[in-house]
Coordinates of C-alpha atoms and ligand atoms in Angstrom, one line a residue:
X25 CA 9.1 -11.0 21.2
X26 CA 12.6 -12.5 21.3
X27 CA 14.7 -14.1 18.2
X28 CA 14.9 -18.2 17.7
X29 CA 16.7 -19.7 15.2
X30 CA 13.6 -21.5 13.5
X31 CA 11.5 -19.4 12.0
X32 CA 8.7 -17.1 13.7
X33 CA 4.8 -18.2 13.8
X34 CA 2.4 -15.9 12.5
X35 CA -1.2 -16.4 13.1
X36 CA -2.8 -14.1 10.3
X37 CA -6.9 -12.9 11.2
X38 CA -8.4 -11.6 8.1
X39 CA -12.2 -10.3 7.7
X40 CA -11.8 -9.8 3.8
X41 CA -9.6 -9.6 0.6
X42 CA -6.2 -10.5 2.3
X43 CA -4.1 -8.9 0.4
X44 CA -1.8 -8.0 3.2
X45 CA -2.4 -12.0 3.6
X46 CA -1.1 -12.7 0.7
X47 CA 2.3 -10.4 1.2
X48 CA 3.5 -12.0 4.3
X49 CA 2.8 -15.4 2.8
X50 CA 4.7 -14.6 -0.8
X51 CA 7.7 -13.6 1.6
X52 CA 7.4 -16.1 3.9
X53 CA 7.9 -18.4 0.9
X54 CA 11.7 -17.3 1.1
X55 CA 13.6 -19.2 4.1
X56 CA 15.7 -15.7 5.0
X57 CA 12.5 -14.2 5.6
X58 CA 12.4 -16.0 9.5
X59 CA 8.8 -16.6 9.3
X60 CA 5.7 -18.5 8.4
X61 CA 1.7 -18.2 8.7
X62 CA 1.4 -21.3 10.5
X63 CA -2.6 -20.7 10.9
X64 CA -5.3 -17.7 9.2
X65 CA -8.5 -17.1 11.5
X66 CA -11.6 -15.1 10.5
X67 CA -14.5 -13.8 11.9
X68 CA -16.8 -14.8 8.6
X69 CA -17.1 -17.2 6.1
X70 CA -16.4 -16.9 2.3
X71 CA -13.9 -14.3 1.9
X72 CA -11.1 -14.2 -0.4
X73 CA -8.8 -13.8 2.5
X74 CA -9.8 -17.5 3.7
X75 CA -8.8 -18.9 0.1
X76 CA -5.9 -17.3 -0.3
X77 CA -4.9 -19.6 3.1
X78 CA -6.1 -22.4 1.5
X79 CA -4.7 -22.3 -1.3
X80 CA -1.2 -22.0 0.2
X81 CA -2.1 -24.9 2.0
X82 CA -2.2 -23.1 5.5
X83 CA -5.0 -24.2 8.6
X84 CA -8.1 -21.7 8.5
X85 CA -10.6 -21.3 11.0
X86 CA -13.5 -19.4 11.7
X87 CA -15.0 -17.8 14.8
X88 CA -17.9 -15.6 14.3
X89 CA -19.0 -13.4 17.4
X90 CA -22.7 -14.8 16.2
X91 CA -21.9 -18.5 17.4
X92 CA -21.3 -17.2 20.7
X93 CA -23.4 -16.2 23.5
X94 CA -21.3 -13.0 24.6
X95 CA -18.8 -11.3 23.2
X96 CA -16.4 -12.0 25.7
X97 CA -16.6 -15.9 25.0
X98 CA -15.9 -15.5 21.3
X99 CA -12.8 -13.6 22.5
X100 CA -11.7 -16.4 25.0
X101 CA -12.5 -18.8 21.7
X102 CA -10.7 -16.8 19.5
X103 CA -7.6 -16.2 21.9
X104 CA -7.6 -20.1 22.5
X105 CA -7.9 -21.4 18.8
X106 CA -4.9 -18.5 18.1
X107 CA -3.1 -19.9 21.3
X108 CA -3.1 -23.5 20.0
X109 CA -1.0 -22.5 17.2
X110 CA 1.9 -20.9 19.4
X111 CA 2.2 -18.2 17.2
X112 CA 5.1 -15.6 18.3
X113 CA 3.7 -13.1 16.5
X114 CA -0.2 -12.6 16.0
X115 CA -1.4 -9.7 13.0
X116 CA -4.5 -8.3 12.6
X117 CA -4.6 -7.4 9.0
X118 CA -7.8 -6.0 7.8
X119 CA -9.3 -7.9 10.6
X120 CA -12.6 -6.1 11.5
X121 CA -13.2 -7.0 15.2
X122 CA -11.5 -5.2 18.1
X123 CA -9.6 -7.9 20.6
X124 CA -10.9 -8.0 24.1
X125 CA -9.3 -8.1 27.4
X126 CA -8.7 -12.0 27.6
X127 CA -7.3 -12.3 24.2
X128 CA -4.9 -9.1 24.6
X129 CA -3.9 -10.8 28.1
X130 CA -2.9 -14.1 26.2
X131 CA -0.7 -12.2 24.0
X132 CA 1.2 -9.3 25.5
X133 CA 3.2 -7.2 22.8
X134 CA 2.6 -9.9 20.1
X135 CA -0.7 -8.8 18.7
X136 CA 0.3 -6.0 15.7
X137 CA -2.5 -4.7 13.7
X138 CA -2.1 -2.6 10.3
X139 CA -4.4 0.5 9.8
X140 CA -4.6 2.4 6.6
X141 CA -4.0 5.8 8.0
X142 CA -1.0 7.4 10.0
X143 CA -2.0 7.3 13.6
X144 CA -2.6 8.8 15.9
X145 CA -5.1 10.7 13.1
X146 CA -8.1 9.0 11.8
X147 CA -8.3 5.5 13.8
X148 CA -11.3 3.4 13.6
X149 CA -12.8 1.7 10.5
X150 CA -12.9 4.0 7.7
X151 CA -9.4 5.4 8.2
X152 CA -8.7 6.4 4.4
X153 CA -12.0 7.7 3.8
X154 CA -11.5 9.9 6.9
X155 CA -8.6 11.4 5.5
X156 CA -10.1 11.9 2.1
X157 CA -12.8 13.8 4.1
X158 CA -10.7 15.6 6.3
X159 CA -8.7 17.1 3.3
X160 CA -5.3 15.8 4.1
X161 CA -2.3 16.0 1.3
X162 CA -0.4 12.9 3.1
X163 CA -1.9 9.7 4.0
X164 CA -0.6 6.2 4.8
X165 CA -0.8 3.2 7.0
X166 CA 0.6 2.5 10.5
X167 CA 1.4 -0.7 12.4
X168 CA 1.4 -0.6 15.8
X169 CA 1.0 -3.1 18.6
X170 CA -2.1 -3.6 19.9
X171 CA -3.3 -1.6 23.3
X172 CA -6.9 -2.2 24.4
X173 CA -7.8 1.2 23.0
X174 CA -9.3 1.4 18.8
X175 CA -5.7 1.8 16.9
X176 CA -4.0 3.9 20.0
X177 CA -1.2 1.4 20.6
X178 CA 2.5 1.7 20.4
X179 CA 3.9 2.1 16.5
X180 CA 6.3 -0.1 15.4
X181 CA 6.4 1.5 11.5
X182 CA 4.5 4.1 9.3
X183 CA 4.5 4.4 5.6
X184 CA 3.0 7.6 4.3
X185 CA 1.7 8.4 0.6
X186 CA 0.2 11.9 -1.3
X187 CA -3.2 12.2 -1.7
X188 CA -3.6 13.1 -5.4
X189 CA -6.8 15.6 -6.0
X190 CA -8.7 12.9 -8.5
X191 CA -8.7 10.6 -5.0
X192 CA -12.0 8.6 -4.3
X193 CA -11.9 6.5 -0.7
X194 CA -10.8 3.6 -3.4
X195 CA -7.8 5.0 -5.5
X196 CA -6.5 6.3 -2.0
X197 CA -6.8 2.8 -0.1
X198 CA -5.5 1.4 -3.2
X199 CA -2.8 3.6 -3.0
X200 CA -2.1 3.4 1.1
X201 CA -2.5 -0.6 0.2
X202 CA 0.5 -0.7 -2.1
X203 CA 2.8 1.0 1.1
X204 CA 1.1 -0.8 3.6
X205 CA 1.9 -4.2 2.2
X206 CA 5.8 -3.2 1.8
X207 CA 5.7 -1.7 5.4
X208 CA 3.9 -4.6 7.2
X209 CA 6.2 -7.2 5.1
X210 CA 9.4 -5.3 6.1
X211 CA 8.3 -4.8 9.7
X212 CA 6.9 -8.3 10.1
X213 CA 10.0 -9.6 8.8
X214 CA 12.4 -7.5 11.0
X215 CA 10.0 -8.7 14.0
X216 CA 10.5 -12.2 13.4
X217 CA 14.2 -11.6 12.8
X218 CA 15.5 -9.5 15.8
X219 CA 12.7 -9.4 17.9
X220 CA 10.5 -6.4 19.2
X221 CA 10.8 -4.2 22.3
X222 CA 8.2 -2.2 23.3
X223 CA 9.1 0.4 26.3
X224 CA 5.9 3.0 27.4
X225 CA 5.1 4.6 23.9
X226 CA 8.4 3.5 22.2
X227 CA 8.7 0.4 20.1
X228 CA 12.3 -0.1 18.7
X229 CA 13.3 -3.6 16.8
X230 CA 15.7 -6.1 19.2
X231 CA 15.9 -7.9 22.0
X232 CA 15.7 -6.8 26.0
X233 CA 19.5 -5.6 27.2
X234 CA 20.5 -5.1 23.5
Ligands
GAR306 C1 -6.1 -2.8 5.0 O1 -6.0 -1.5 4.4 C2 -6.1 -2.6 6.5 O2 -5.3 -1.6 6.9 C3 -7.6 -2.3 6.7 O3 -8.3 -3.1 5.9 C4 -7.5 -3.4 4.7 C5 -7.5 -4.8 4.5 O4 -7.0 -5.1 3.2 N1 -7.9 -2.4 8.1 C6 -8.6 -1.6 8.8 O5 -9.2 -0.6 8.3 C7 -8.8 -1.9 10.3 N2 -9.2 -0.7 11.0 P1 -6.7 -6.6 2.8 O6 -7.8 -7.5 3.3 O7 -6.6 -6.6 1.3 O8 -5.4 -7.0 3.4

């Protein structure tokens, strides 16, 4: 995405806790941050991630795949409810539901998802307690731009953190959590800031030509 001088719309899509939610709205909350969660979407009711958008007084909707009668019109629904709020930047944080075709199509480079293990190992939807399994000593989260492949797009940042041999899948993902939220904030930020510029597999911060 390129830089303007007001400051960048995020579109937040949350399927639980939103604590990642809650870091890009406490920095947003300072103007030199560049950026604001103009809207937070879910795919379920009741979830803290939902209140936490309400109670910063930001739009919320809900699409669940159930309401629809294929999976490829919840997508269309979802990618025209997030269109509405001409977001420049859309992040998928702890959102449970892989994007489809339509939705990816409506917004090229601009849809970033965080993923609580350093990619390309362990993708899918039990990233930290793969690594716990797999025995790793370094684990992390990864933000990358979303490809239509599960978690095999383009990385825009990495934070990485020792697994500790007391680990359970919780006191890691707490763990990865506490990075994650620094590196999505810091990357986010930068995003909205100078832009993004994604080239094959390469993903550097800035604008086309500089
Ligand atoms: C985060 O660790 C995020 O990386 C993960 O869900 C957690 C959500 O936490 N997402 C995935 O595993 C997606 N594959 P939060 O709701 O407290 O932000």
């Amino acid at each position: 995405m390129s830089v303007t001088s007001s400051p960048a719309r995020l579109v937040v899509l949350v399927s639980g806790a939103g604590t990642n939610l809650q870091a890009l709205l406490d920095a947003c909350a300072d103007p030199s941050y560049g950026a604001r969660v103009v809207a937070v979407g879910a795919d379920r009711d009741d979830i803290e991630g939902l209140a936490r958008a309400e109670r910063a007084g930001v739009p919320t909707f809900v699409r669940k795949v159930s309401q629809f009668t294929s999976r490829e019109d919840w997508d269309r629904a979802m990618a025209d409810t997030v269109a509405a709020f001409d977001p420049d930047l859309v992040v998928s944080a702890g959102f449970m539901k892989l994007a489809g075709a339509e939705f990816l199509a409506r917004f090229p480079g601009r849809y970033v998802n965080t993923h609580p293990a350093l990619l390309p190992a362990f993708p899918g939807m039990h990233g930290a307690a793969d690594a716990l399994e797999h025995g790793v000593k370094v684990a992390g989260a990864t933000l990358f731009v979303v490809d239509p492949g599960v978690d095999t797009g383009p990385i825009i940042a990495q934070r990485a953190v020792p697994v500790e041999p007391e680990d359970d899948v919780e006191s890691l993902h707490e763990r990865i959590k506490v990075a994650e939220r620094e590196m999505l904030v810091e990357a986010v930020g930068r995003i909205a800031r100078e832009g993004l510029v994604v080239t094959g597999r390469k993903v550097r911060y800035g604008s086309a030509g500089k």
